[in-house]
Structures are given as structure tokens and as C-alpha cells.
């Protein structure tokens, strides 16, 4: 039960919205602010744009408009790592008993929150997730296109996080979404299967969201074939029976394999001078391709643009699907580097430390190496971590450079002294940005943690960040790393309360 509630209170919930800054985000937040029923305790919008333009921030603009309407909105950044990572960065910021995930391209009818709360109240203690219903409006004056029909399939799909609520304790038990799924595909099914395997029920509710068909270019269906690599990951994680448990049929992949094999045979036979074999294989390829194109074209409007789109993509999709599936199979077998995938989350392989106040006593804007004094237990902890084969790193804000109080050379000299006293670090990341300038690296932004993981050849999930203030924890959560807070006299009470793990000293830091 959420703190501050009583048995008669309606279930408390928060909303998490991953976004890439589409105009539809403002529409969604507007419909959320217009709810007739209870408002969420918190709305966390997660900006997941990669290489975002700091001077142009559509997510901040949409959030500002929602705040003006009274909605409690918080905006965080996740560094462009995909919807699974963005949702994790969101739900780890909330404290309510339930987390409702909605996509930034849905619209919520005015009764949505009333229906959601009723669904959550009806959920038994063993229910870990409640799926909403999705309505996809299609054109009334013509037959839908292939893209529109594909979007309409969301209405019947299981476990779609375009509108789905999870109990926070269930998310904590399974460590949330598996961030090895980089696209909006299969990450929701993977989570539901792990939550179910942990003993929770996953049920359908009555709360309804509207999912308009968003615009798409001619090659959108071709890009969707990247999801075949995610199917290989699903098989590696959940075994050969995952499709039955997830109610996910095999689809067209066998046909794509046959089509691609016929094309390859035709080309090979032609090069070998086997004209009859080449002709027969080419005829098989043409027939399979024509059948696939017609199957996609026949239910649609059949106008010139749609016919052209279907013909071109139907020729390109089979080999693309096969290539992505082969790439996925090679990856899960460890043949493309990284090793075979194990359970989520992976073990910690690196520990990243804040510098001032965490490893060394804080001397504001220190540029003098002679003033560096390690805190108690720092040398012992670092030695123990290195003895275990763990990598170590520094991630430190040094805004004194932007303020004109330090030079970068002085910062580097102090860092060198820290390494002299505590041993060498495998990566050192420094942000010299000031608090009043846009920055992707200055904590609480995730940039330094992401850069450190990249420099070490690790995923952020394989890193643990140790710091003394909330900005260190925030940077870790946004990056997808784990976090430990070691409070000092400057740590605020609310930072301690919101941190996932708090210890009294470096000697108590435990690396899982």
C-alpha cells in the first residue's frame, strides 16, 4: 500500500510517458489534464531523443503547457536508448503503488482515469499488471492502408504498453523492462512473461485509450523488420515455447525465408550457367513476391500510391526480415560479441564514483592537488573492487570551469592526485558545464554515465554509480545504471528518501 493511504482510499497511480518529442505528446498531456477522475500523483515524461538539440526542446514545451494546466509533470532524459530504457528511467522516479505506462501518441478519453482506478481497485493482491483496451480509429470513407491495418492490430495484441498499468512491487521484483530490447517491439511481452513467471497475474481491464494512426513514410514497414532480431532474443530468454505463452504467432517469416532462398538460388544458378534452374527459381521468387504483395494490397484502398508502396516494400521485406533474424540469432549465440544473453539485469562489472564528497572531502571549486584528502574507507573499497576484477571510474561535475573559478588543467591535476592516492581509474568523465547552460553531461543528466559505460565497453545496466547527492542518483537512474547514495551533511532529506539504496559510509557499499 502506498504511504499515506488507507484501505478505503482509491489506488494511487503515476503515469510514465516515453517520448521522442513528437507533437502528439502535447495532445496526450492535454487529454490527461482533462480527466474527470483522479489525477495521477505524478506524470514522468522521459525524453528519449538521441542527440537531442538542447536549443529546441519540444518535450519541455509540452510539459510546461501541462504544468500550466495544473498537471504534476516531471521531465527527465534517458539518452536515446529506446522505450524500454525510457520507461525504466520513468518508473524508478515514482513512489505510487501503480505505474501506468502510456505512449506519447495515444489520447486518453475523459473517463480514462476513472476506469483505470476502478480496474486497479478490482485487481487482487496477486495481480501485477492490468492491460487497458486500445481503440484505433480507421478511415470511414475508404478501406484502410497496410500501415493503418497494422496499427489497428494493437487493439487485439497482448500486453501492449501503449496503455498498461503495473504494480510497482512487481516491477521492482523483476527489475523492470529489459533494456536489451532497443525498439518498441517485444519489450512489453518480455516484461509480462517475467512478471507472470514471478507469480503475478496479468489481466485485462476496461480503461480505454485511443491510438490514432500516426503518419508514416513509404518505408516504415521495411524498418519494422528489425524486430525479427528481437524475436531471436525472445527465444534465447524464454525458450522455444515463448510464442504460445505470449500469444504471438510466427507470422510471415517462413514465407520470407522461402522467397529469399528462391532469389538467392536464382542468382547463384545464373552465375553458374544453370539457366533452367535459375529460371525456375526466379519464377518461384516472382510468384512468392506477387502473392505477398497482393495479400497486402487487396484489403486496402488500391490507389496508385498504395499499390506502388506495397510492390516496392513487398520486394524488400523478405530479405530484410531474413537478414535481421540471422543477425539476431548470431547475436544471442555470442557470435557478434557480447556473449550469450543471461537473465535481466546483468551483473555489475564497473563502479563509477562521484568525486567530491564521495571519494574525497569536498573542497568547493578545488584546483589545488595538495588539498585532496580521501574520505575514510575510499582506498579500501576501491582496492577490494579492483581485486574482484571490477572496473572503476570517476564521473564528476566541475562547474568551476564554466564559472571562471578553475581551469581544466587544474581539474585534471586534482583528478591525477586522486588517482595517485586511490589508484588508477579505468575511465574519468568530467563535465565542465555550468548549472545555467544546457548540458547533456552535467549531473543529473545521464551523459557522463553513458559515456563512461561506452568507454568501458559495457552497457549502463552493468554499472553502479556511488554518490553523495541526489544528482548522482538521478544521473544513474536516467542512464539505466544502478545507484547507491552515501549521504553527507549536504545531502537533503528528500534525496535520501527517494534514493533506491542508501548506506551510511563507503564501507557499507555492496556491489551485487
XYZ file of N, CA and C in Angstrom, residues 360-494:
405
model
N 36.580 11.919 -1.999
C 37.468 12.856 -1.304
C 36.618 13.906 -0.612
N 37.149 14.471 0.450
C 36.427 15.520 1.166
C 36.212 16.710 0.232
N 35.029 17.264 0.293
C 34.649 18.314 -0.639
C 35.306 19.642 -0.264
N 36.118 20.147 -1.189
C 36.677 21.493 -1.093
C 36.090 22.263 -2.269
N 35.179 23.191 -2.039
C 34.483 23.841 -3.157
C 35.450 24.413 -4.197
N 35.189 24.036 -5.447
C 35.956 24.535 -6.604
C 37.462 24.352 -6.395
N 37.832 23.170 -5.947
C 39.237 22.913 -5.626
C 40.083 22.773 -6.892
N 41.134 23.571 -6.985
C 42.103 23.438 -8.058
C 43.492 23.112 -7.556
N 43.613 22.789 -6.279
C 44.916 22.535 -5.659
C 45.040 21.064 -5.284
N 45.911 20.312 -5.957
C 46.073 18.883 -5.632
C 46.467 18.631 -4.181
N 47.154 19.598 -3.543
C 47.585 19.378 -2.162
C 46.417 19.353 -1.181
N 45.233 19.824 -1.608
C 44.068 19.838 -0.726
C 43.227 18.558 -0.827
N 43.644 17.624 -1.658
C 42.881 16.383 -1.841
C 43.080 15.469 -0.641
N 42.005 15.126 0.051
C 42.042 14.225 1.200
C 40.962 13.155 1.030
N 41.341 11.891 0.824
C 40.336 10.835 0.660
C 39.473 10.674 1.911
N 38.229 10.320 1.727
C 37.350 10.034 2.861
C 37.693 8.658 3.416
N 37.284 8.415 4.619
C 37.552 7.127 5.239
C 36.910 5.997 4.434
N 37.676 4.965 4.201
C 37.158 3.785 3.523
C 37.273 3.817 2.015
N 37.661 4.962 1.418
C 37.711 5.048 -0.045
C 38.779 4.124 -0.619
N 39.989 4.196 -0.064
C 41.073 3.371 -0.601
C 40.754 1.885 -0.455
N 40.201 1.508 0.694
C 39.898 0.092 0.940
C 38.820 -0.411 -0.021
N 37.779 0.386 -0.247
C 36.712 -0.040 -1.154
C 37.227 -0.185 -2.572
N 37.983 0.797 -3.036
C 38.499 0.719 -4.401
C 39.439 -0.477 -4.574
N 40.264 -0.735 -3.582
C 41.162 -1.889 -3.673
C 40.384 -3.197 -3.728
N 39.312 -3.282 -2.933
C 38.504 -4.500 -2.936
C 37.794 -4.687 -4.272
N 37.298 -3.602 -4.845
C 36.620 -3.706 -6.140
C 37.584 -4.151 -7.222
N 38.767 -3.558 -7.247
C 39.753 -3.935 -8.264
C 40.204 -5.373 -8.084
N 40.307 -5.817 -6.837
C 40.707 -7.203 -6.580
C 39.665 -8.186 -7.114
N 38.399 -7.751 -7.164
C 37.338 -8.600 -7.712
C 37.285 -8.546 -9.237
N 38.132 -7.739 -9.852
C 38.125 -7.613 -11.295
C 37.128 -6.613 -11.829
N 36.547 -5.779 -10.950
C 35.597 -4.767 -11.379
C 36.332 -3.534 -11.880
N 35.790 -2.901 -12.888
C 36.345 -1.657 -13.410
C 35.886 -0.505 -12.524
N 36.650 0.576 -12.526
C 36.288 1.739 -11.729
C 36.380 3.000 -12.572
N 35.607 4.009 -12.191
C 35.623 5.258 -12.938
C 35.204 6.426 -12.084
N 35.543 7.626 -12.566
C 35.104 8.877 -11.955
C 34.104 9.551 -12.874
N 33.027 10.109 -12.302
C 32.073 10.928 -13.045
C 31.824 12.164 -12.191
N 32.393 13.292 -12.596
C 32.426 14.442 -11.701
C 32.018 15.727 -12.390
N 31.109 16.465 -11.755
C 30.755 17.819 -12.187
C 31.826 18.793 -11.713
N 32.286 19.646 -12.628
C 33.264 20.671 -12.269
C 32.841 21.987 -12.907
N 31.760 22.543 -12.374
C 31.209 23.772 -12.947
C 32.094 24.980 -12.687
N 33.110 24.843 -11.831
C 34.025 25.953 -11.599
C 34.718 26.419 -12.854
N 34.864 25.516 -13.835
C 35.467 25.914 -15.108
C 34.554 26.896 -15.835
N 33.263 26.569 -15.926
C 32.323 27.471 -16.577
C 32.164 28.778 -15.808
N 32.318 28.719 -14.500
C 32.173 29.921 -13.681
C 33.429 30.795 -13.680
N 34.510 30.300 -14.295
C 35.750 31.057 -14.320
C 36.561 30.947 -13.050
N 36.256 29.974 -12.201
C 36.954 29.814 -10.924
C 38.081 28.786 -11.003
N 38.073 27.977 -12.058
C 39.067 26.927 -12.258
C 39.424 26.860 -13.728
N 40.554 26.246 -13.998
C 40.873 25.885 -15.380
C 40.736 24.373 -15.532
N 40.598 23.917 -16.747
C 40.513 22.465 -16.971
C 41.810 21.791 -16.546
N 42.929 22.484 -16.706
C 44.206 21.917 -16.291
C 44.247 21.684 -14.783
N 43.665 22.598 -14.023
C 43.612 22.403 -12.574
C 42.719 21.218 -12.204
N 41.589 21.081 -12.900
C 40.711 19.938 -12.658
C 41.455 18.640 -12.926
N 42.184 18.589 -14.034
C 42.923 17.374 -14.384
C 44.024 17.089 -13.353
N 44.645 18.141 -12.833
C 45.690 17.937 -11.835
C 45.110 17.362 -10.544
N 43.946 17.844 -10.149
C 43.287 17.304 -8.951
C 42.889 15.844 -9.189
N 42.351 15.540 -10.363
C 41.988 14.156 -10.671
C 43.208 13.243 -10.654
N 44.328 13.762 -11.144
C 45.553 12.969 -11.119
C 45.983 12.678 -9.685
N 45.804 13.644 -8.807
C 46.149 13.429 -7.393
C 45.221 12.405 -6.750
N 43.946 12.449 -7.102
C 43.006 11.445 -6.592
C 43.459 10.048 -7.013
N 43.857 9.906 -8.279
C 44.318 8.603 -8.762
C 45.617 8.189 -8.093
N 46.475 9.157 -7.787
C 47.736 8.846 -7.106
C 47.475 8.288 -5.715
N 46.465 8.833 -5.048
C 46.169 8.404 -3.680
C 45.306 7.156 -3.614
N 44.412 6.993 -4.596
C 43.414 5.920 -4.527
C 43.585 4.858 -5.609
N 44.548 5.023 -6.484
C 44.749 4.057 -7.546
C 44.140 4.538 -8.854
N 44.591 3.981 -9.967
C 44.143 4.464 -11.284
C 42.697 4.067 -11.577
N 42.006 4.943 -12.300
C 40.633 4.684 -12.718
C 40.624 4.287 -14.192
N 39.704 3.416 -14.543
C 39.625 2.944 -15.921
C 39.000 3.966 -16.856
N 38.229 4.886 -16.311
C 37.680 5.987 -17.106
C 37.445 7.166 -16.182
N 37.685 8.353 -16.700
C 37.435 9.596 -15.962
C 36.589 10.492 -16.854
N 35.405 10.823 -16.390
C 34.487 11.678 -17.131
C 34.261 12.958 -16.332
N 34.451 14.084 -16.996
C 34.327 15.386 -16.351
C 33.353 16.238 -17.146
N 32.420 16.871 -16.443
C 31.555 17.865 -17.071
C 31.933 19.235 -16.524
N 32.337 20.122 -17.428
C 32.725 21.473 -17.011
C 31.591 22.464 -17.236
N 30.409 21.981 -17.590
C 29.278 22.867 -17.863
C 28.754 23.486 -16.574
N 28.249 24.694 -16.690
C 27.660 25.371 -15.554
C 26.192 25.027 -15.399
N 25.621 25.347 -14.242
C 24.225 24.979 -13.977
C 23.215 25.755 -14.808
N 23.618 26.880 -15.382
C 22.674 27.715 -16.119
C 22.767 27.535 -17.622
N 23.520 26.537 -18.097
C 23.647 26.305 -19.524
C 23.135 24.905 -19.862
N 22.554 24.748 -21.057
C 22.105 23.408 -21.452
C 23.279 22.430 -21.477
N 23.062 21.225 -20.991
C 24.140 20.247 -20.915
C 23.577 18.843 -20.981
N 24.249 17.965 -21.704
C 23.881 16.552 -21.704
C 24.708 15.756 -20.704
N 25.760 16.367 -20.167
C 26.679 15.628 -19.309
C 26.590 16.017 -17.839
N 26.248 17.255 -17.530
C 26.242 17.682 -16.135
C 25.174 16.924 -15.356
N 25.602 16.204 -14.313
C 24.626 15.508 -13.482
C 23.636 16.509 -12.908
N 22.333 16.220 -12.943
C 21.670 14.902 -13.043
C 21.424 14.361 -14.453
N 21.938 15.025 -15.501
C 21.798 14.454 -16.832
C 22.635 13.177 -16.923
N 22.253 12.234 -17.806
C 22.915 10.923 -17.813
C 24.192 10.842 -18.637
N 24.590 11.947 -19.303
C 25.643 11.849 -20.309
C 26.950 11.265 -19.820
N 27.433 11.693 -18.650
C 28.719 11.170 -18.176
C 28.648 9.680 -17.872
N 27.556 9.226 -17.303
C 27.421 7.796 -17.003
C 27.383 6.991 -18.300
N 26.644 7.483 -19.292
C 26.592 6.797 -20.578
C 27.955 6.797 -21.246
N 28.660 7.919 -21.186
C 29.986 7.989 -21.799
C 30.968 7.059 -21.093
N 30.865 6.973 -19.769
C 31.753 6.077 -19.026
C 31.493 4.618 -19.397
N 30.228 4.235 -19.464
C 29.908 2.855 -19.846
C 30.434 2.558 -21.244
N 30.243 3.502 -22.145
C 30.720 3.301 -23.518
C 32.240 3.166 -23.553
N 32.929 3.980 -22.789
C 34.387 3.913 -22.761
C 34.879 2.580 -22.214
N 34.104 1.979 -21.324
C 34.488 0.695 -20.735
C 34.010 -0.496 -21.556
N 33.260 -0.231 -22.623
C 32.721 -1.323 -23.427
C 31.609 -2.079 -22.736
N 30.865 -1.404 -21.866
C 29.800 -2.036 -21.095
C 28.469 -1.372 -21.399
N 27.398 -2.042 -21.021
C 26.093 -1.404 -21.050
C 25.910 -0.622 -19.749
N 25.080 0.422 -19.750
C 24.852 1.156 -18.495
C 24.327 0.262 -17.376
N 23.554 -0.777 -17.740
C 23.000 -1.669 -16.720
C 24.080 -2.454 -15.991
N 25.300 -2.499 -16.546
C 26.401 -3.197 -15.899
C 27.215 -2.274 -14.998
N 26.718 -1.054 -14.792
C 27.438 -0.068 -13.989
C 26.657 0.275 -12.731
N 27.386 0.570 -11.674
C 26.834 1.061 -10.412
C 27.458 2.419 -10.148
N 26.622 3.394 -9.822
C 27.093 4.748 -9.525
C 26.984 4.988 -8.026
N 28.062 5.478 -7.421
C 28.096 5.802 -5.997
C 28.303 7.306 -5.866
N 27.395 7.965 -5.146
C 27.499 9.401 -4.975
C 26.916 9.850 -3.659
N 27.015 11.160 -3.412
C 26.593 11.684 -2.117
C 25.387 12.608 -2.193
N 24.913 12.936 -3.389
C 23.744 13.809 -3.505
C 22.782 13.247 -4.551
N 21.590 13.844 -4.598
C 20.558 13.344 -5.492
C 20.934 13.403 -6.950
N 21.747 14.390 -7.367
C 22.134 14.489 -8.772
C 22.889 13.247 -9.230
N 23.683 12.650 -8.345
C 24.403 11.420 -8.701
C 23.421 10.277 -8.937
N 22.447 10.156 -8.065
C 21.431 9.113 -8.201
C 20.602 9.339 -9.460
N 20.207 10.586 -9.685
C 19.393 10.902 -10.854
C 20.120 10.558 -12.142
N 21.397 10.893 -12.228
C 22.167 10.576 -13.427
C 22.222 9.077 -13.663
N 22.400 8.312 -12.585
C 22.450 6.854 -12.710
C 21.120 6.303 -13.201
N 20.009 6.737 -12.598
C 18.698 6.219 -12.981
C 18.364 6.579 -14.424
N 18.698 7.794 -14.845
C 18.416 8.190 -16.219
C 19.238 7.383 -17.216
N 20.454 7.026 -16.829
C 21.328 6.280 -17.726
C 21.032 4.788 -17.736
N 20.252 4.304 -16.759
C 19.983 2.873 -16.672
C 20.973 2.122 -15.816
N 21.767 2.853 -15.028
C 22.704 2.222 -14.102
C 22.054 2.062 -12.733
N 22.671 1.269 -11.883
C 22.237 1.177 -10.502
C 22.900 2.274 -9.668
N 22.324 2.587 -8.525
C 22.805 3.729 -7.754
C 22.827 3.423 -6.272
N 23.837 3.963 -5.599
C 23.949 3.908 -4.145
C 24.251 5.317 -3.659
N 23.499 5.780 -2.687
C 23.713 7.095 -2.097
C 24.425 6.944 -0.757
N 25.517 7.697 -0.608
C 26.239 7.758 0.665
C 26.084 9.188 1.175
N 25.098 9.461 2.015
C 24.796 10.849 2.384
C 25.913 11.500 3.202
N 25.992 12.812 3.041
C 26.878 13.637 3.863
C 26.037 14.759 4.488
N 26.690 15.713 5.095
C 25.958 16.810 5.720
C 25.214 17.665 4.703
N 25.633 17.638 3.434
C 24.985 18.478 2.421
C 23.845 17.755 1.706
N 23.684 16.467 1.967
C 22.625 15.709 1.309
C 21.273 16.090 1.896
N 20.320 16.423 1.024
C 18.999 16.822 1.503
C 18.179 15.605 1.902
N 17.261 15.799 2.825
C 16.441 14.692 3.326
C 15.624 14.058 2.216
N 15.089 14.863 1.309
C 14.287 14.299 0.219
C 15.136 13.476 -0.746
